[in-house]
mmCIF file of C-alpha atoms and ligand atoms in Angstrom:
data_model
loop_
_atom_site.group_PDB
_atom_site.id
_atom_site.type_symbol
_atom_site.label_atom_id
_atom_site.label_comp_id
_atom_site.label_asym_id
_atom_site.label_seq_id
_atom_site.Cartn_x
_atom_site.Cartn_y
_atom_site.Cartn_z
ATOM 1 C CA UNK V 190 0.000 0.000 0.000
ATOM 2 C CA UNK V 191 1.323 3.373 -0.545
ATOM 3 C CA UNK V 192 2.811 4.941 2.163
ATOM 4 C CA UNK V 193 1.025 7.373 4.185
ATOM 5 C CA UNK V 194 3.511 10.665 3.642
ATOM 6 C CA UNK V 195 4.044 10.217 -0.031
ATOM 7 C CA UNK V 196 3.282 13.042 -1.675
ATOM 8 C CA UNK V 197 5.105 12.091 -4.890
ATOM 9 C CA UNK V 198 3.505 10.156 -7.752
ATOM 10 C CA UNK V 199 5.463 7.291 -8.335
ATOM 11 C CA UNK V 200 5.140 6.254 -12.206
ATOM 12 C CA UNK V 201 7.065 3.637 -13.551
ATOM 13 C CA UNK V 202 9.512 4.119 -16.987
ATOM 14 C CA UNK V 203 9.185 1.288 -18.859
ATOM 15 C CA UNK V 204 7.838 0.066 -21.963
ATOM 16 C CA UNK V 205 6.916 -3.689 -21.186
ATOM 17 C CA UNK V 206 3.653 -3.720 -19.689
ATOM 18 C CA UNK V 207 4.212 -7.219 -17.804
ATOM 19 C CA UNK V 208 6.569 -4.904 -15.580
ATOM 20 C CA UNK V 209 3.284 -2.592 -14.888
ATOM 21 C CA UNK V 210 1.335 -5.528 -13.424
ATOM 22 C CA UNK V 211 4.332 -6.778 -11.292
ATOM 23 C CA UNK V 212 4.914 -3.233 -10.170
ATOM 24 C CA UNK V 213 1.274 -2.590 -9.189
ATOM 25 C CA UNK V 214 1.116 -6.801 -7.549
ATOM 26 C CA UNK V 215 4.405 -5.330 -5.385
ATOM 27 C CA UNK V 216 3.474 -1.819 -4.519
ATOM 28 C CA UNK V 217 -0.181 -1.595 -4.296
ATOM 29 C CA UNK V 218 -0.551 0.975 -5.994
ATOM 30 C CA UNK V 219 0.956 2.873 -9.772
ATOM 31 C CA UNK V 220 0.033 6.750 -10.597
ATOM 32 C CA UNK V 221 1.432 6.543 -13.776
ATOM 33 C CA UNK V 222 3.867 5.630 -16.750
ATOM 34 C CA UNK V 223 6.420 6.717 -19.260
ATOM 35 C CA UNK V 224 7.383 5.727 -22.662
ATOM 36 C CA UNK V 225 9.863 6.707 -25.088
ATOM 37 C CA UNK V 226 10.868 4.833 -28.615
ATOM 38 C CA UNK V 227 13.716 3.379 -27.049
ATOM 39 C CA UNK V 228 11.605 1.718 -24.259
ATOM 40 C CA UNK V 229 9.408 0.798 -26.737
ATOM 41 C CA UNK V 230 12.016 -1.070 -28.744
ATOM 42 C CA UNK V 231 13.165 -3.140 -25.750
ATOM 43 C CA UNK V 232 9.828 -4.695 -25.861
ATOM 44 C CA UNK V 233 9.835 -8.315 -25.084
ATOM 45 C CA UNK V 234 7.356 -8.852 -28.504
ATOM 46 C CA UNK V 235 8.864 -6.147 -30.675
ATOM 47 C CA UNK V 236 12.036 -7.406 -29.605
ATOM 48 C CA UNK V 237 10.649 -11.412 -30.435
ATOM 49 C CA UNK V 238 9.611 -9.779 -33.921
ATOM 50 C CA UNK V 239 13.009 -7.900 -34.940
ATOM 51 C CA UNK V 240 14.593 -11.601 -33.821
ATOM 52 C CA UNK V 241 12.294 -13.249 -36.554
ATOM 53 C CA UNK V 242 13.889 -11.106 -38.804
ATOM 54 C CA UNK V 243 10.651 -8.806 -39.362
ATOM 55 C CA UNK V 244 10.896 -5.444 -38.751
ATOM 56 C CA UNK V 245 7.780 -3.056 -39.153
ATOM 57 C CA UNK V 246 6.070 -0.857 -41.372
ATOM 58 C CA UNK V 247 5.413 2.560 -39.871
ATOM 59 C CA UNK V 248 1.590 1.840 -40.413
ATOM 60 C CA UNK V 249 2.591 -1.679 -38.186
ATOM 61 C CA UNK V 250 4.920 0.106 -34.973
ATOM 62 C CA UNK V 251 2.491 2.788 -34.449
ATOM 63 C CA UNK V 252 -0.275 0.511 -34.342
ATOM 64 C CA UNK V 253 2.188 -1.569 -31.697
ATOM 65 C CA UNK V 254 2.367 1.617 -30.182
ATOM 66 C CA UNK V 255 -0.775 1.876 -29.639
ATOM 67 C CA UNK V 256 -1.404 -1.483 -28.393
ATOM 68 C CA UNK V 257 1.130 -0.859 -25.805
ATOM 69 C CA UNK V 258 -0.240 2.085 -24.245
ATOM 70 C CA UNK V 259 -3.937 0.759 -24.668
ATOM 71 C CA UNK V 260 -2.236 -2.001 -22.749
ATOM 72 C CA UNK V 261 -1.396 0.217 -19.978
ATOM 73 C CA UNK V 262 -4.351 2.280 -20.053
ATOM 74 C CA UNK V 263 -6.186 -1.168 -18.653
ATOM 75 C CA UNK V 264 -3.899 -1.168 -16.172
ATOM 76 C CA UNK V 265 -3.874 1.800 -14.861
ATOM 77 C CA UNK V 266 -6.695 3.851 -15.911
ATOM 78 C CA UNK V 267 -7.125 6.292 -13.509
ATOM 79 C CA UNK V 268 -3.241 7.764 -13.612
ATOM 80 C CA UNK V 269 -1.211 9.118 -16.826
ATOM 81 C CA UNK V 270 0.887 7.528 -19.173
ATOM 82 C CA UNK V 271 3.367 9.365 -21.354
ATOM 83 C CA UNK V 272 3.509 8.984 -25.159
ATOM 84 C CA UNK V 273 6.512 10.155 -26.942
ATOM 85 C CA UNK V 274 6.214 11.720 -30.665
ATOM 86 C CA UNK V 275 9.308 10.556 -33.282
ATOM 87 C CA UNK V 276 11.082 13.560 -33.523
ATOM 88 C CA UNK V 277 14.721 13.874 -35.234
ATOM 89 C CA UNK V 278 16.822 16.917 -35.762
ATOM 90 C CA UNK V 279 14.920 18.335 -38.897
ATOM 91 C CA UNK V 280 11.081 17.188 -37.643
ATOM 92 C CA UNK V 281 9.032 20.529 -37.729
ATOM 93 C CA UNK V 282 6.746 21.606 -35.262
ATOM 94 C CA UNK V 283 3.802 20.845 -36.944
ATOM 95 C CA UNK V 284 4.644 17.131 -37.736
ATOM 96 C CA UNK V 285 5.391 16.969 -33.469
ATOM 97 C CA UNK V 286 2.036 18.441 -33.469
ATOM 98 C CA UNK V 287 -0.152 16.062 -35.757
ATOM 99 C CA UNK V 288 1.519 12.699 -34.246
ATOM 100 C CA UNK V 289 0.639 14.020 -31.035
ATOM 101 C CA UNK V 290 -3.196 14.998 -31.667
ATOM 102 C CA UNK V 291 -2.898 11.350 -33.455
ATOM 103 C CA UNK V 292 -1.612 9.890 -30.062
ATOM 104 C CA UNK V 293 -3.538 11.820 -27.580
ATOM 105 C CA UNK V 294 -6.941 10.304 -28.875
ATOM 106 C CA UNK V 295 -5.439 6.560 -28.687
ATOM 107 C CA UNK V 296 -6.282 6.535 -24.531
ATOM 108 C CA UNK V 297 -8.125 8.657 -22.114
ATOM 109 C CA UNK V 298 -4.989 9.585 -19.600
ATOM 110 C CA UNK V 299 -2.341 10.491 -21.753
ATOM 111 C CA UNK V 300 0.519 12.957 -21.914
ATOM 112 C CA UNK V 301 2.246 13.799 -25.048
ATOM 113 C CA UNK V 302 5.551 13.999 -24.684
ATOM 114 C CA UNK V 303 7.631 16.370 -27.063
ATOM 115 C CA UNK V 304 11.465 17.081 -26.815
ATOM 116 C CA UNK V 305 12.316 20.310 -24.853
ATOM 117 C CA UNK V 306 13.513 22.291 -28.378
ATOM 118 C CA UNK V 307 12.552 25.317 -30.123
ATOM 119 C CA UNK V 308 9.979 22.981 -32.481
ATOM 120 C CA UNK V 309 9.204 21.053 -29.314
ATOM 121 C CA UNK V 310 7.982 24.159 -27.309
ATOM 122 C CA UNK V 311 6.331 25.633 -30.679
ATOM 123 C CA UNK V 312 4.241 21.875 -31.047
ATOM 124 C CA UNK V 313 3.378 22.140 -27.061
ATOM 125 C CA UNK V 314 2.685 25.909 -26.881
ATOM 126 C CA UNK V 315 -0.225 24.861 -29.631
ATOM 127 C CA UNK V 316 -1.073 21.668 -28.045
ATOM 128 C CA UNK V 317 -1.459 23.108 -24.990
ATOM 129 C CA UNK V 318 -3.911 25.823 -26.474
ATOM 130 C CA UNK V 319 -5.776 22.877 -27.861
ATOM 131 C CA UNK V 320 -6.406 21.379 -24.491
ATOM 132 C CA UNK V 321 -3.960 18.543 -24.557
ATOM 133 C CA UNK V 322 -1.817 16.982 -21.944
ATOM 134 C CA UNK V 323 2.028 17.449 -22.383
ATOM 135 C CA UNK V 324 5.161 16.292 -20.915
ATOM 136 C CA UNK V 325 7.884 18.277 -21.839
ATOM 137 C CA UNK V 326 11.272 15.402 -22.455
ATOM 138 C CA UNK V 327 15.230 15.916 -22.595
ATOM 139 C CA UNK V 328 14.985 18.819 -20.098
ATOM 140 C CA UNK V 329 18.489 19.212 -18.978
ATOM 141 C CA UNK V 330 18.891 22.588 -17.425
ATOM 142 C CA UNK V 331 16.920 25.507 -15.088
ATOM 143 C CA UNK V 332 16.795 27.733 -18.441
ATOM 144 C CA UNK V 333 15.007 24.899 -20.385
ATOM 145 C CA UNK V 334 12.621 24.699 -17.592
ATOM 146 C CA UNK V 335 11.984 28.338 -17.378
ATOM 147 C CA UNK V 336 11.045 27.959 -21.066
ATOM 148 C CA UNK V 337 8.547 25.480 -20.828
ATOM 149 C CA UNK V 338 6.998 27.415 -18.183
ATOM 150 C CA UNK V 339 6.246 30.344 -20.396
ATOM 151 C CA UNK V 340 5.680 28.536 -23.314
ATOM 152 C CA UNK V 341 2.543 26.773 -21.450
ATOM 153 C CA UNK V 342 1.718 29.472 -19.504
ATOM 154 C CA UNK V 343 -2.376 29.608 -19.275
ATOM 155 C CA UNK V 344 -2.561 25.753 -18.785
ATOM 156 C CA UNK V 345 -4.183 23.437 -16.253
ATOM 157 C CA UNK V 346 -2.555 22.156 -13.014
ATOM 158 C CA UNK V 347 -1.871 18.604 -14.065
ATOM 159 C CA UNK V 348 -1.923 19.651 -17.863
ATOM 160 C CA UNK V 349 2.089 20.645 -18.236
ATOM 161 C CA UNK V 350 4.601 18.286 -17.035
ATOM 162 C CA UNK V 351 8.653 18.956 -17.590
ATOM 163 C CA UNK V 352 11.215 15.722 -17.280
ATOM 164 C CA UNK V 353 14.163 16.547 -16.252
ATOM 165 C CA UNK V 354 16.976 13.869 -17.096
ATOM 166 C CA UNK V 355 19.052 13.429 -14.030
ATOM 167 C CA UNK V 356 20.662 10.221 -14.857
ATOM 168 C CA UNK V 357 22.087 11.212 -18.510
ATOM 169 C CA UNK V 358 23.689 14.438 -16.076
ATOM 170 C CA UNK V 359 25.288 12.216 -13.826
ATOM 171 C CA UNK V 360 26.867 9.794 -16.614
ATOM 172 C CA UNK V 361 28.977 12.957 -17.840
ATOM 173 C CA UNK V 362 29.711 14.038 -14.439
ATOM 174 C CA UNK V 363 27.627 16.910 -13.147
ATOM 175 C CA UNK V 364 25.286 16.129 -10.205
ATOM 176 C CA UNK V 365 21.651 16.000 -12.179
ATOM 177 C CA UNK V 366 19.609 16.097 -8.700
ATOM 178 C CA UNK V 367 20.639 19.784 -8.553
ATOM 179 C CA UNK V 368 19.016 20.412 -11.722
ATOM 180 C CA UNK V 369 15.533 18.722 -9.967
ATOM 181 C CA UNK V 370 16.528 21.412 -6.263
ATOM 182 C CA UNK V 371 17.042 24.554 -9.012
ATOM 183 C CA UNK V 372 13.954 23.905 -10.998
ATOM 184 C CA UNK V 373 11.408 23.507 -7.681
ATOM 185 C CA UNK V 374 12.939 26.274 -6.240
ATOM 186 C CA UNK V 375 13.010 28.405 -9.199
ATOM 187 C CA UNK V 376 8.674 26.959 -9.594
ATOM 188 C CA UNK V 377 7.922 28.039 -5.916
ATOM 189 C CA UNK V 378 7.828 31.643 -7.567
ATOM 190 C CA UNK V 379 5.556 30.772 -10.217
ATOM 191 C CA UNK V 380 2.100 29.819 -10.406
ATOM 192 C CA UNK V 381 2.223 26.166 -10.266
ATOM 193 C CA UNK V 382 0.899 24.905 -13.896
ATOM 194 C CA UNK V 383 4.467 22.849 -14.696
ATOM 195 C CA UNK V 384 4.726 19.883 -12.579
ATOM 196 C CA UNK V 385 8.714 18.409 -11.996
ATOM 197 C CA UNK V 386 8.505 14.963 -13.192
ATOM 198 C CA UNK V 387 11.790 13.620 -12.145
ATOM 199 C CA UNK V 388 13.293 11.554 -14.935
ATOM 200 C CA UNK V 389 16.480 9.129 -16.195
ATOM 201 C CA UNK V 390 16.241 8.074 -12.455
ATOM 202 C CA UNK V 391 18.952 5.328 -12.080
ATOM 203 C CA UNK V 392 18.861 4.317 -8.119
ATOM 204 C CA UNK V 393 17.223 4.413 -4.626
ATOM 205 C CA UNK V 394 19.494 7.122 -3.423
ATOM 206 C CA UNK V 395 17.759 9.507 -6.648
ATOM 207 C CA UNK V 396 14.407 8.049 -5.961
ATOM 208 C CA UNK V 397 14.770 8.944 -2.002
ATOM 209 C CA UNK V 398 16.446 12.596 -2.740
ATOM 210 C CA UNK V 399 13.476 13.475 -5.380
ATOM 211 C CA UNK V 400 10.912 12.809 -2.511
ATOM 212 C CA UNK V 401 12.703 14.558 0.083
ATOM 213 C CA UNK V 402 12.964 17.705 -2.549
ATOM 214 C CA UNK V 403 9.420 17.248 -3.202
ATOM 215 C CA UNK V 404 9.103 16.804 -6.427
ATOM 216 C CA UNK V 405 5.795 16.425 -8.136
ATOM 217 C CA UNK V 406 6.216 13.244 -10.115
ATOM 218 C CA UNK V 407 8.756 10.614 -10.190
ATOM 219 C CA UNK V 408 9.291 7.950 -13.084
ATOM 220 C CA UNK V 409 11.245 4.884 -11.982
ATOM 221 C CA UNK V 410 12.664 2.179 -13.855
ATOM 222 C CA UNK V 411 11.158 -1.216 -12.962
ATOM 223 C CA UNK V 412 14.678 -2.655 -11.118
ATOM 224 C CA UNK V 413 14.631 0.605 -9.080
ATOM 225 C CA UNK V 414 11.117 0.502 -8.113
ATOM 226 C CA UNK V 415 11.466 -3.421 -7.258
ATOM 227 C CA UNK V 416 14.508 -2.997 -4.872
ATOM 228 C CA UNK V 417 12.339 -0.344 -3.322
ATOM 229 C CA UNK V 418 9.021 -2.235 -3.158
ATOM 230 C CA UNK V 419 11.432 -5.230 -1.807
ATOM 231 C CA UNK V 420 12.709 -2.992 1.285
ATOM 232 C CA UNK V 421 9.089 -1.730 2.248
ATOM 233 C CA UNK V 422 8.661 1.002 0.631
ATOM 234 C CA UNK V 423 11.285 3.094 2.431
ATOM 235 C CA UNK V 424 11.099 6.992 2.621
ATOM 236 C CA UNK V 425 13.623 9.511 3.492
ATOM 237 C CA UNK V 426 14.561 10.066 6.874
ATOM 238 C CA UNK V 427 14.330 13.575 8.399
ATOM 239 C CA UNK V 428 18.396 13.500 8.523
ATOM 240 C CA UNK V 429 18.359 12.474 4.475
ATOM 241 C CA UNK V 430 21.079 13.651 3.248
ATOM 242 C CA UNK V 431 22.086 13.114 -0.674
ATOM 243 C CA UNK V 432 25.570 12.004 -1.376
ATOM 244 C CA UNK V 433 26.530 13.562 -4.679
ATOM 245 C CA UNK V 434 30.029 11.947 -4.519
ATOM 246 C CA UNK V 435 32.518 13.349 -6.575
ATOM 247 C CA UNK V 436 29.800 15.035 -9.085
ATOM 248 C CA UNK V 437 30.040 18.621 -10.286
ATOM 249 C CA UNK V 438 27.496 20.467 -8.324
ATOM 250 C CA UNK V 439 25.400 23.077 -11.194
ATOM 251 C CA UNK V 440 24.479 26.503 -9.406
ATOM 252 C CA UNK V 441 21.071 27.707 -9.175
ATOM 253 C CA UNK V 442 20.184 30.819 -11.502
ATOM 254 C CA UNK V 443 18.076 33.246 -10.982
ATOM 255 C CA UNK V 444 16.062 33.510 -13.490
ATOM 256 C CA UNK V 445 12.908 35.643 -14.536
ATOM 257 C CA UNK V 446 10.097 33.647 -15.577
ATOM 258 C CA UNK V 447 7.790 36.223 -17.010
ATOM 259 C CA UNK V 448 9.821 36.089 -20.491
ATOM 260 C CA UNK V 449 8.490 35.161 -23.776
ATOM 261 C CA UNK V 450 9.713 31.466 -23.999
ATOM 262 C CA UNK V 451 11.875 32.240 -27.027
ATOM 263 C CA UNK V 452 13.778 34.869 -25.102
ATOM 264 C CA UNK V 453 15.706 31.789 -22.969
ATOM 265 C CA UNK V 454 18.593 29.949 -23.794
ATOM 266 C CA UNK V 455 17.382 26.051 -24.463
ATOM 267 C CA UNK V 456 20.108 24.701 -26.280
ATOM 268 C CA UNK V 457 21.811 21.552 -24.517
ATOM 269 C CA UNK V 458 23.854 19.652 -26.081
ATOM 270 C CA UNK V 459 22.187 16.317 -24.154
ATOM 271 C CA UNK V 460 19.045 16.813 -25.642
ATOM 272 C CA UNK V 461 20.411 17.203 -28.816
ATOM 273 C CA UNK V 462 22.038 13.601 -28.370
ATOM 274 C CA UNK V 463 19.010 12.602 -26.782
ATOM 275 C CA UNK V 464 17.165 13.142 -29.831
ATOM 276 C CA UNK V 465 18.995 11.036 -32.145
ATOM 277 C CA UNK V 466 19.139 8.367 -29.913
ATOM 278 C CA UNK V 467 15.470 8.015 -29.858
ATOM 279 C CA UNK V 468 14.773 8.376 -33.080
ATOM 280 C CA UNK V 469 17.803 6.109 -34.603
ATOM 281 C CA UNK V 470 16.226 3.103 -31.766
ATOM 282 C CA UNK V 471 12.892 4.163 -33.088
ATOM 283 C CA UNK V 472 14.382 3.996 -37.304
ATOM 284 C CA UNK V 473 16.182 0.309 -36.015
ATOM 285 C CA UNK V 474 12.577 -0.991 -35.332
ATOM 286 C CA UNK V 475 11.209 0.007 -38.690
ATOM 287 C CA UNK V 476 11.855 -1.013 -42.532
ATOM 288 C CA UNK V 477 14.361 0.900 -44.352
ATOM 289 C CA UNK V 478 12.558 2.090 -47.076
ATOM 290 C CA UNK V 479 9.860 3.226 -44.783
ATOM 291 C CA UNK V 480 11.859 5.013 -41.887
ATOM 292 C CA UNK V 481 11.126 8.517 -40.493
ATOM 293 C CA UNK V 482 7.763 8.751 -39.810
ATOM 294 C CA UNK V 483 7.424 13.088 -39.333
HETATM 295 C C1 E4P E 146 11.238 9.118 -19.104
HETATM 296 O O1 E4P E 146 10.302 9.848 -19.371
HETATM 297 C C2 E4P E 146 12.546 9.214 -19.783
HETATM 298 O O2 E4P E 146 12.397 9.041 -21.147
HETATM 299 C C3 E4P E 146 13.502 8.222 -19.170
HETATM 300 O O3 E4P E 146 13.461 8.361 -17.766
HETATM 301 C C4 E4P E 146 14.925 8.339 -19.689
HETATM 302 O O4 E4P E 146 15.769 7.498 -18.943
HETATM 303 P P1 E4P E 146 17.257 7.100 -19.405
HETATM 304 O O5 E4P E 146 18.117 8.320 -19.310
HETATM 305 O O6 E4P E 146 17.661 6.040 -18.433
HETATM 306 O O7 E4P E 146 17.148 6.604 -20.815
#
């Protein structure tokens, strides 16, 4: 059962929907999930299927898509589940757009997620104006946050989420769990419409810091989530404190968030990288002569 002084929603990142019903047998409880194409390509039956020697035609892996989510809908149809357009370096705002209008209708809960770019925040600005449910990926820094803030200003509570990556921070060295302390802080002067959905979460000791910062939404990978169903469920002592190691701390900024959203710097070179991974694991899954969907 979930524990009495979590504030958090705990969703879980995964793609594999047998992990969802283990996760919700072991916990109790799920308030949501996260996909992105490389999650989806680890897929126990896409995986079966590119084994066979059969890869897909775009018409086929969105329609797996679809099944997945629809999957995880069933499961658990009272939280959210994140669906992640294909975007590469040259896909337009309005193709981000048109998948996600697509992808929004394919389930009740879900959250579309777009990459944290110029043509990201142009497709989510407009989607966002439409009514739809976003969740803003491949945040890496305070300034890309800020961004998304204005660029969905107007919107819902529970409408606008942002994902910062900690774990991709960490592998090059810098301490990502600052980037999840900047952004709250920095969102305690705002009006509340973004929620921090902590992301790229690789361990306990990220999953207990996130809750003790407060943060509004956690996604966990399935191994991370077991170990922590295993041990009861554990929360962070009033004493918690984070050991960062030997990672480079990043500063807090202050930073104004009544700009125009295209006034901020939101280039990062992670997201950039973050992109083409996605969309080259989302290309391996497809045929060649049908790849690139936008
Ligand atoms: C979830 O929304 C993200 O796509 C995911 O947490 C990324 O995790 P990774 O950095 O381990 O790939």
């Amino acid at each position: 059962m979930r524990p009495q002084n979590l504030k958090t929603r705990v969703f879980l990142d995964g793609g594999n929907p047998e992990e969802t019903s283990e996760s919700i047998k072991l916990l109790g409880f799920l308030d949501g999930q996260t996909t992105n194409p490389t999650l989806i390509s680890k897929n126990p039956e896409a995986r079966k299927r590119l084994e066979r020697g059969e890869k897909f035609s775009v018409d086929e892996i969105l329609d797996f898509y679809r099944g997945v989510v629809t999957t995880l809908y069933g499961l658990i149809p009272k939280g959210s589940i994140s669906i992640e357009v294909y975007s590469d370096a040259a896909t337009k705002a309005d193709a981000m757009l048109r998948q996600g209008k697509e992808m929004f209708t394919w389930i009740k809960n879900a959250h579309i997620k777009f990459p944290t770019t110029r043509e990201g925040l142009k497709a989510a600005e407009r989607a966002v104006r439409a009514g739809m449910r976003v969740n803003m990926t491949l945040c890496f820094s305070q300034e890309q946050a800020a961004a998304v803030y204005a660029a969905t200003r107007g919107a819902k509570k529970g409408q606008v989420f942002v994902s910062p990556f900690i774990g991709r921070l960490d592998d090059r060295g810098e301490n990502g769990m600052d980037v999840i302390a900047n952004i709250l802080s920095m969102y305690a002067q705002g009006d509340g419409h973004v929620e921090v959905l902590t992301a790229s979460v690789r361990n306990l000791d990220h999953f207990l810091y996130a809750l003790k910062l407060g943060t509004d939404i956690i996604t966990v990978p399935y191994e991370v989530l077991r170990t922590w169903g295993e041990k009861g469920m554990p929360m962070p002592e009033d004493g918690y404190r984070y050991d960062a190691k030997s990672l480079q701390p990043i500063a807090y900024r202050v930073i104004d968030l009544n700009r125009h959203w295209e006034e901020y710097d939101i280039r990062h070179d992670l997201t950039d990288k973050g992109m083409e991974k996605f969309s080259s694991d989302w290309n391996q899954l497809i045929t060649t002569e049908q790849r690139k969907i936008a």
